Short mmCIF file of N, CA and C in Angstrom, two decimals:
data_model
loop_
_atom_site.label_atom_id
_atom_site.label_comp_id
_atom_site.label_asym_id
_atom_site.label_seq_id
_atom_site.Cartn_x
_atom_site.Cartn_y
_atom_site.Cartn_z
N GLY A 1192 4.49 -16.49 -3.25
CA GLY A 1192 5.59 -15.55 -3.10
C GLY A 1192 5.72 -15.04 -1.68
N GLU A 1193 6.68 -14.16 -1.50
CA GLU A 1193 6.89 -13.51 -0.20
C GLU A 1193 5.65 -12.69 0.16
N LYS A 1194 5.39 -12.59 1.46
CA LYS A 1194 4.21 -11.85 1.92
C LYS A 1194 4.58 -10.89 3.04
N ALA A 1195 3.77 -9.85 3.20
CA ALA A 1195 3.92 -8.91 4.31
C ALA A 1195 2.54 -8.44 4.74
N VAL A 1196 2.44 -8.08 6.01
CA VAL A 1196 1.20 -7.53 6.56
C VAL A 1196 1.55 -6.22 7.26
N GLY A 1197 0.73 -5.20 7.03
CA GLY A 1197 0.90 -3.92 7.71
C GLY A 1197 -0.41 -3.51 8.35
N ILE A 1198 -0.31 -2.66 9.37
CA ILE A 1198 -1.51 -2.18 10.05
C ILE A 1198 -1.47 -0.66 10.11
N LYS A 1199 -2.61 -0.02 9.80
CA LYS A 1199 -2.75 1.44 9.87
C LYS A 1199 -4.00 1.75 10.66
N ASN A 1200 -3.83 2.40 11.81
CA ASN A 1200 -4.99 2.86 12.57
C ASN A 1200 -5.45 4.19 11.98
N VAL A 1201 -6.70 4.24 11.59
CA VAL A 1201 -7.26 5.43 10.95
C VAL A 1201 -7.97 6.25 12.02
N THR A 1202 -7.40 7.44 12.32
CA THR A 1202 -7.96 8.26 13.41
C THR A 1202 -8.55 9.55 12.88
N PHE A 1203 -9.50 10.06 13.63
CA PHE A 1203 -10.23 11.26 13.19
C PHE A 1203 -9.33 12.48 13.06
N ASN A 1204 -8.21 12.52 13.82
CA ASN A 1204 -7.39 13.73 13.83
C ASN A 1204 -6.44 13.83 12.62
N GLU A 1205 -6.56 12.93 11.64
CA GLU A 1205 -5.72 13.06 10.45
C GLU A 1205 -6.24 14.21 9.59
N LEU A 1206 -5.28 15.03 9.10
CA LEU A 1206 -5.65 16.28 8.43
C LEU A 1206 -6.58 16.10 7.24
N PHE A 1207 -6.42 15.02 6.48
CA PHE A 1207 -7.25 14.88 5.27
C PHE A 1207 -8.74 14.79 5.58
N PHE A 1208 -9.10 14.35 6.79
CA PHE A 1208 -10.52 14.24 7.12
C PHE A 1208 -11.21 15.60 7.20
N GLN A 1209 -10.44 16.69 7.44
CA GLN A 1209 -11.06 18.02 7.51
C GLN A 1209 -11.76 18.39 6.21
N GLY A 1210 -11.18 17.99 5.09
CA GLY A 1210 -11.79 18.36 3.81
C GLY A 1210 -12.37 17.20 3.04
N HIS A 1211 -12.25 15.98 3.54
CA HIS A 1211 -12.64 14.78 2.76
C HIS A 1211 -13.50 13.87 3.59
N PHE A 1212 -14.72 14.18 3.86
CA PHE A 1212 -15.45 15.40 3.52
C PHE A 1212 -16.01 15.98 4.81
N PRO A 1213 -16.24 17.28 4.88
CA PRO A 1213 -16.84 17.82 6.11
C PRO A 1213 -18.14 17.08 6.44
N ASP A 1214 -18.30 16.68 7.68
CA ASP A 1214 -19.49 15.96 8.17
C ASP A 1214 -19.62 14.54 7.61
N GLU A 1215 -18.69 14.11 6.74
CA GLU A 1215 -18.78 12.76 6.14
C GLU A 1215 -17.36 12.24 5.91
N PRO A 1216 -16.59 12.03 7.00
CA PRO A 1216 -15.17 11.70 6.84
C PRO A 1216 -14.95 10.33 6.18
N VAL A 1217 -14.17 10.34 5.10
CA VAL A 1217 -13.82 9.12 4.36
C VAL A 1217 -12.34 9.19 4.03
N MET A 1218 -11.61 8.10 4.26
CA MET A 1218 -10.19 8.07 3.91
C MET A 1218 -10.07 8.05 2.39
N PRO A 1219 -9.28 8.99 1.80
CA PRO A 1219 -9.14 9.02 0.35
C PRO A 1219 -8.55 7.70 -0.19
N GLY A 1220 -9.13 7.21 -1.27
CA GLY A 1220 -8.66 5.97 -1.87
C GLY A 1220 -7.19 5.99 -2.22
N VAL A 1221 -6.71 7.14 -2.69
CA VAL A 1221 -5.30 7.24 -3.07
C VAL A 1221 -4.39 7.01 -1.87
N LEU A 1222 -4.85 7.37 -0.66
CA LEU A 1222 -4.04 7.15 0.54
C LEU A 1222 -4.09 5.68 0.99
N ILE A 1223 -5.19 4.99 0.69
CA ILE A 1223 -5.25 3.55 0.94
C ILE A 1223 -4.25 2.84 0.03
N VAL A 1224 -4.21 3.26 -1.24
CA VAL A 1224 -3.24 2.68 -2.19
C VAL A 1224 -1.82 3.00 -1.73
N GLU A 1225 -1.58 4.22 -1.26
CA GLU A 1225 -0.25 4.59 -0.76
C GLU A 1225 0.14 3.74 0.45
N ALA A 1226 -0.81 3.45 1.33
CA ALA A 1226 -0.53 2.60 2.49
C ALA A 1226 -0.13 1.20 2.02
N MET A 1227 -0.84 0.67 1.01
CA MET A 1227 -0.46 -0.63 0.45
C MET A 1227 0.94 -0.54 -0.16
N ALA A 1228 1.22 0.56 -0.86
CA ALA A 1228 2.52 0.74 -1.51
C ALA A 1228 3.64 0.77 -0.47
N GLN A 1229 3.42 1.45 0.66
CA GLN A 1229 4.47 1.53 1.68
C GLN A 1229 4.71 0.17 2.32
N ALA A 1230 3.64 -0.58 2.58
CA ALA A 1230 3.81 -1.94 3.11
C ALA A 1230 4.54 -2.80 2.08
N GLY A 1231 4.21 -2.61 0.81
CA GLY A 1231 4.89 -3.33 -0.27
C GLY A 1231 6.36 -2.99 -0.36
N GLY A 1232 6.70 -1.73 -0.13
CA GLY A 1232 8.09 -1.30 -0.14
C GLY A 1232 8.89 -2.01 0.93
N ILE A 1233 8.29 -2.18 2.11
CA ILE A 1233 8.94 -2.90 3.20
C ILE A 1233 9.12 -4.37 2.82
N LEU A 1234 8.10 -4.95 2.19
CA LEU A 1234 8.18 -6.34 1.72
C LEU A 1234 9.35 -6.50 0.75
N ILE A 1235 9.43 -5.61 -0.23
CA ILE A 1235 10.49 -5.70 -1.24
C ILE A 1235 11.86 -5.59 -0.58
N LEU A 1236 12.03 -4.58 0.27
CA LEU A 1236 13.34 -4.33 0.87
C LEU A 1236 13.75 -5.42 1.85
N SER A 1237 12.78 -6.20 2.32
CA SER A 1237 13.11 -7.32 3.21
C SER A 1237 13.80 -8.45 2.45
N THR A 1238 13.81 -8.38 1.12
CA THR A 1238 14.40 -9.44 0.31
C THR A 1238 15.81 -9.10 -0.20
N VAL A 1239 16.31 -7.89 0.10
CA VAL A 1239 17.63 -7.50 -0.39
C VAL A 1239 18.62 -7.35 0.77
N ASP A 1240 19.91 -7.53 0.46
CA ASP A 1240 20.95 -7.26 1.44
C ASP A 1240 21.09 -5.75 1.58
N GLU A 1241 21.38 -5.28 2.79
CA GLU A 1241 21.55 -3.85 3.07
C GLU A 1241 20.38 -3.01 2.54
N PRO A 1242 19.16 -3.32 3.02
CA PRO A 1242 17.97 -2.63 2.51
C PRO A 1242 18.01 -1.11 2.67
N GLU A 1243 18.77 -0.63 3.68
CA GLU A 1243 18.83 0.82 3.91
C GLU A 1243 19.48 1.56 2.76
N LYS A 1244 20.15 0.84 1.84
CA LYS A 1244 20.82 1.47 0.71
C LYS A 1244 19.93 1.57 -0.53
N TYR A 1245 18.66 1.17 -0.41
CA TYR A 1245 17.77 1.14 -1.57
C TYR A 1245 16.50 1.94 -1.31
N SER A 1246 15.87 2.40 -2.39
CA SER A 1246 14.54 2.99 -2.33
C SER A 1246 13.65 2.30 -3.35
N THR A 1247 12.34 2.30 -3.08
CA THR A 1247 11.40 1.72 -4.04
C THR A 1247 10.53 2.83 -4.62
N TYR A 1248 10.28 2.73 -5.91
CA TYR A 1248 9.46 3.70 -6.63
C TYR A 1248 8.41 2.95 -7.42
N PHE A 1249 7.18 3.45 -7.41
CA PHE A 1249 6.13 2.75 -8.11
C PHE A 1249 6.11 3.10 -9.59
N LEU A 1250 6.05 2.06 -10.41
CA LEU A 1250 6.02 2.21 -11.87
C LEU A 1250 4.59 2.10 -12.38
N LYS A 1251 3.80 1.24 -11.71
CA LYS A 1251 2.45 0.99 -12.21
C LYS A 1251 1.54 0.57 -11.07
N ILE A 1252 0.34 1.08 -11.09
CA ILE A 1252 -0.72 0.67 -10.18
C ILE A 1252 -1.88 0.30 -11.08
N ASP A 1253 -2.33 -0.95 -10.98
CA ASP A 1253 -3.29 -1.47 -11.96
C ASP A 1253 -4.45 -2.19 -11.28
N LYS A 1254 -5.61 -2.17 -11.94
CA LYS A 1254 -6.77 -2.95 -11.51
C LYS A 1254 -7.15 -2.67 -10.05
N VAL A 1255 -7.03 -1.41 -9.64
CA VAL A 1255 -7.40 -1.04 -8.27
C VAL A 1255 -8.91 -0.94 -8.17
N LYS A 1256 -9.45 -1.54 -7.13
CA LYS A 1256 -10.89 -1.47 -6.88
C LYS A 1256 -11.11 -1.09 -5.43
N PHE A 1257 -12.06 -0.19 -5.21
CA PHE A 1257 -12.46 0.19 -3.85
C PHE A 1257 -13.83 -0.40 -3.60
N LYS A 1258 -13.96 -1.15 -2.50
CA LYS A 1258 -15.17 -1.93 -2.27
C LYS A 1258 -15.99 -1.42 -1.10
N ALA A 1259 -15.37 -0.62 -0.22
CA ALA A 1259 -16.09 -0.09 0.95
C ALA A 1259 -15.35 1.15 1.45
N LYS A 1260 -16.10 2.03 2.13
CA LYS A 1260 -15.49 3.22 2.71
C LYS A 1260 -14.63 2.86 3.90
N VAL A 1261 -13.56 3.64 4.11
CA VAL A 1261 -12.73 3.54 5.31
C VAL A 1261 -12.92 4.85 6.06
N VAL A 1262 -13.30 4.74 7.34
CA VAL A 1262 -13.69 5.90 8.13
C VAL A 1262 -12.90 5.95 9.43
N PRO A 1263 -12.93 7.11 10.14
CA PRO A 1263 -12.22 7.21 11.41
C PRO A 1263 -12.63 6.08 12.36
N GLY A 1264 -11.64 5.52 13.06
CA GLY A 1264 -11.90 4.42 13.97
C GLY A 1264 -11.60 3.06 13.36
N ASP A 1265 -11.53 3.00 12.02
CA ASP A 1265 -11.20 1.74 11.36
C ASP A 1265 -9.72 1.42 11.55
N THR A 1266 -9.40 0.14 11.53
CA THR A 1266 -8.01 -0.32 11.46
C THR A 1266 -7.83 -1.01 10.13
N LEU A 1267 -6.94 -0.46 9.31
CA LEU A 1267 -6.65 -1.06 8.00
C LEU A 1267 -5.62 -2.16 8.19
N LEU A 1268 -5.92 -3.32 7.66
CA LEU A 1268 -4.97 -4.43 7.61
C LEU A 1268 -4.53 -4.55 6.15
N LEU A 1269 -3.25 -4.38 5.92
CA LEU A 1269 -2.70 -4.37 4.56
C LEU A 1269 -1.98 -5.67 4.31
N LYS A 1270 -2.38 -6.38 3.26
CA LYS A 1270 -1.73 -7.65 2.92
C LYS A 1270 -1.12 -7.52 1.52
N LEU A 1271 0.17 -7.76 1.44
CA LEU A 1271 0.89 -7.66 0.17
C LEU A 1271 1.55 -8.99 -0.12
N GLU A 1272 1.51 -9.39 -1.39
CA GLU A 1272 2.18 -10.61 -1.81
C GLU A 1272 2.92 -10.37 -3.11
N MET A 1273 4.18 -10.79 -3.16
CA MET A 1273 4.93 -10.69 -4.41
C MET A 1273 4.35 -11.69 -5.40
N THR A 1274 4.00 -11.21 -6.58
CA THR A 1274 3.50 -12.10 -7.62
C THR A 1274 4.60 -12.47 -8.60
N GLU A 1275 5.65 -11.64 -8.66
CA GLU A 1275 6.85 -11.97 -9.42
C GLU A 1275 8.04 -11.49 -8.60
N ALA A 1276 9.04 -12.35 -8.47
CA ALA A 1276 10.23 -12.02 -7.69
C ALA A 1276 10.97 -10.84 -8.32
N LEU A 1277 11.81 -10.22 -7.50
CA LEU A 1277 12.64 -9.09 -7.95
C LEU A 1277 13.57 -9.55 -9.08
N ARG A 1278 13.41 -8.93 -10.26
CA ARG A 1278 14.28 -9.23 -11.41
C ARG A 1278 14.63 -7.94 -12.11
N ARG A 1279 15.93 -7.72 -12.31
CA ARG A 1279 16.41 -6.49 -12.94
C ARG A 1279 15.82 -5.25 -12.27
N GLY A 1280 15.67 -5.33 -10.95
CA GLY A 1280 15.21 -4.17 -10.20
C GLY A 1280 13.71 -3.93 -10.24
N ILE A 1281 12.94 -4.84 -10.86
CA ILE A 1281 11.48 -4.67 -10.98
C ILE A 1281 10.78 -5.78 -10.19
N VAL A 1282 9.73 -5.42 -9.48
CA VAL A 1282 8.97 -6.41 -8.71
C VAL A 1282 7.47 -6.14 -8.86
N SER A 1283 6.69 -7.23 -8.90
CA SER A 1283 5.23 -7.13 -9.01
C SER A 1283 4.59 -7.68 -7.73
N MET A 1284 3.52 -7.00 -7.29
CA MET A 1284 2.83 -7.40 -6.06
C MET A 1284 1.32 -7.29 -6.25
N TYR A 1285 0.61 -8.04 -5.43
CA TYR A 1285 -0.84 -7.91 -5.32
C TYR A 1285 -1.12 -7.45 -3.90
N GLY A 1286 -1.89 -6.38 -3.76
CA GLY A 1286 -2.18 -5.83 -2.45
C GLY A 1286 -3.67 -5.86 -2.14
N GLN A 1287 -3.97 -6.07 -0.87
CA GLN A 1287 -5.35 -6.03 -0.39
C GLN A 1287 -5.37 -5.22 0.90
N ALA A 1288 -6.45 -4.46 1.10
CA ALA A 1288 -6.67 -3.73 2.35
C ALA A 1288 -8.00 -4.21 2.93
N PHE A 1289 -7.96 -4.57 4.21
CA PHE A 1289 -9.14 -5.06 4.92
C PHE A 1289 -9.45 -4.17 6.11
N VAL A 1290 -10.74 -4.07 6.45
CA VAL A 1290 -11.16 -3.58 7.76
C VAL A 1290 -11.89 -4.76 8.38
N GLY A 1291 -11.30 -5.33 9.43
CA GLY A 1291 -11.80 -6.61 9.95
C GLY A 1291 -11.62 -7.66 8.87
N SER A 1292 -12.65 -8.42 8.58
CA SER A 1292 -12.55 -9.45 7.54
C SER A 1292 -13.06 -8.93 6.19
N ARG A 1293 -13.45 -7.65 6.15
CA ARG A 1293 -14.05 -7.08 4.94
C ARG A 1293 -12.99 -6.46 4.03
N LEU A 1294 -12.93 -6.93 2.78
CA LEU A 1294 -12.01 -6.38 1.78
C LEU A 1294 -12.51 -4.99 1.38
N VAL A 1295 -11.67 -3.96 1.58
CA VAL A 1295 -12.09 -2.59 1.24
C VAL A 1295 -11.40 -2.07 -0.02
N ALA A 1296 -10.22 -2.63 -0.36
CA ALA A 1296 -9.52 -2.20 -1.57
C ALA A 1296 -8.53 -3.29 -1.98
N GLU A 1297 -8.24 -3.34 -3.28
CA GLU A 1297 -7.27 -4.30 -3.79
C GLU A 1297 -6.69 -3.78 -5.09
N GLY A 1298 -5.51 -4.27 -5.45
CA GLY A 1298 -4.93 -3.86 -6.71
C GLY A 1298 -3.56 -4.48 -6.93
N GLU A 1299 -3.06 -4.30 -8.15
CA GLU A 1299 -1.74 -4.80 -8.53
C GLU A 1299 -0.75 -3.63 -8.54
N LEU A 1300 0.42 -3.86 -7.97
CA LEU A 1300 1.43 -2.81 -7.85
C LEU A 1300 2.73 -3.32 -8.48
N VAL A 1301 3.37 -2.46 -9.27
CA VAL A 1301 4.68 -2.79 -9.83
C VAL A 1301 5.64 -1.69 -9.39
N ALA A 1302 6.79 -2.11 -8.84
CA ALA A 1302 7.76 -1.15 -8.31
C ALA A 1302 9.14 -1.41 -8.86
N GLN A 1303 9.95 -0.38 -8.79
CA GLN A 1303 11.35 -0.45 -9.18
C GLN A 1303 12.18 -0.22 -7.92
N VAL A 1304 13.21 -1.02 -7.74
CA VAL A 1304 14.12 -0.89 -6.60
C VAL A 1304 15.42 -0.29 -7.11
N ILE A 1305 15.80 0.85 -6.54
CA ILE A 1305 16.98 1.58 -7.02
C ILE A 1305 17.93 1.82 -5.86
N LYS A 1306 19.21 1.54 -6.10
CA LYS A 1306 20.24 1.81 -5.09
C LYS A 1306 20.41 3.32 -4.95
N ASN A 1307 20.42 3.78 -3.69
CA ASN A 1307 20.58 5.22 -3.43
C ASN A 1307 21.98 5.68 -3.80
N LYS A 1308 22.09 6.94 -4.19
CA LYS A 1308 23.40 7.51 -4.57
C LYS A 1308 24.31 7.58 -3.36
#
């Protein structure tokens, strides 16, 4: 299927590191999933005409696994692949997040594409 790659530089000055956790900064897993979701949204919208007229909303996040910590100084490489093409406004993707060649998170994402009012 269609593929997309995104990059997120993880820096110490991001607000979530202040509380997650003091003296032991770790990027929250939910934000890694959100980064995959945003890269996936760009992938989906790259397949439609007039993408600026649409928004993507997540319907399901499944089989997510976290395999390693993501810490300040890491660069997240996000790889998304459509596993089912856009049909009736629904699309399925498989996402992976890497730091270097190391897989740090993966999961299945299902989104809905809706035309803006």
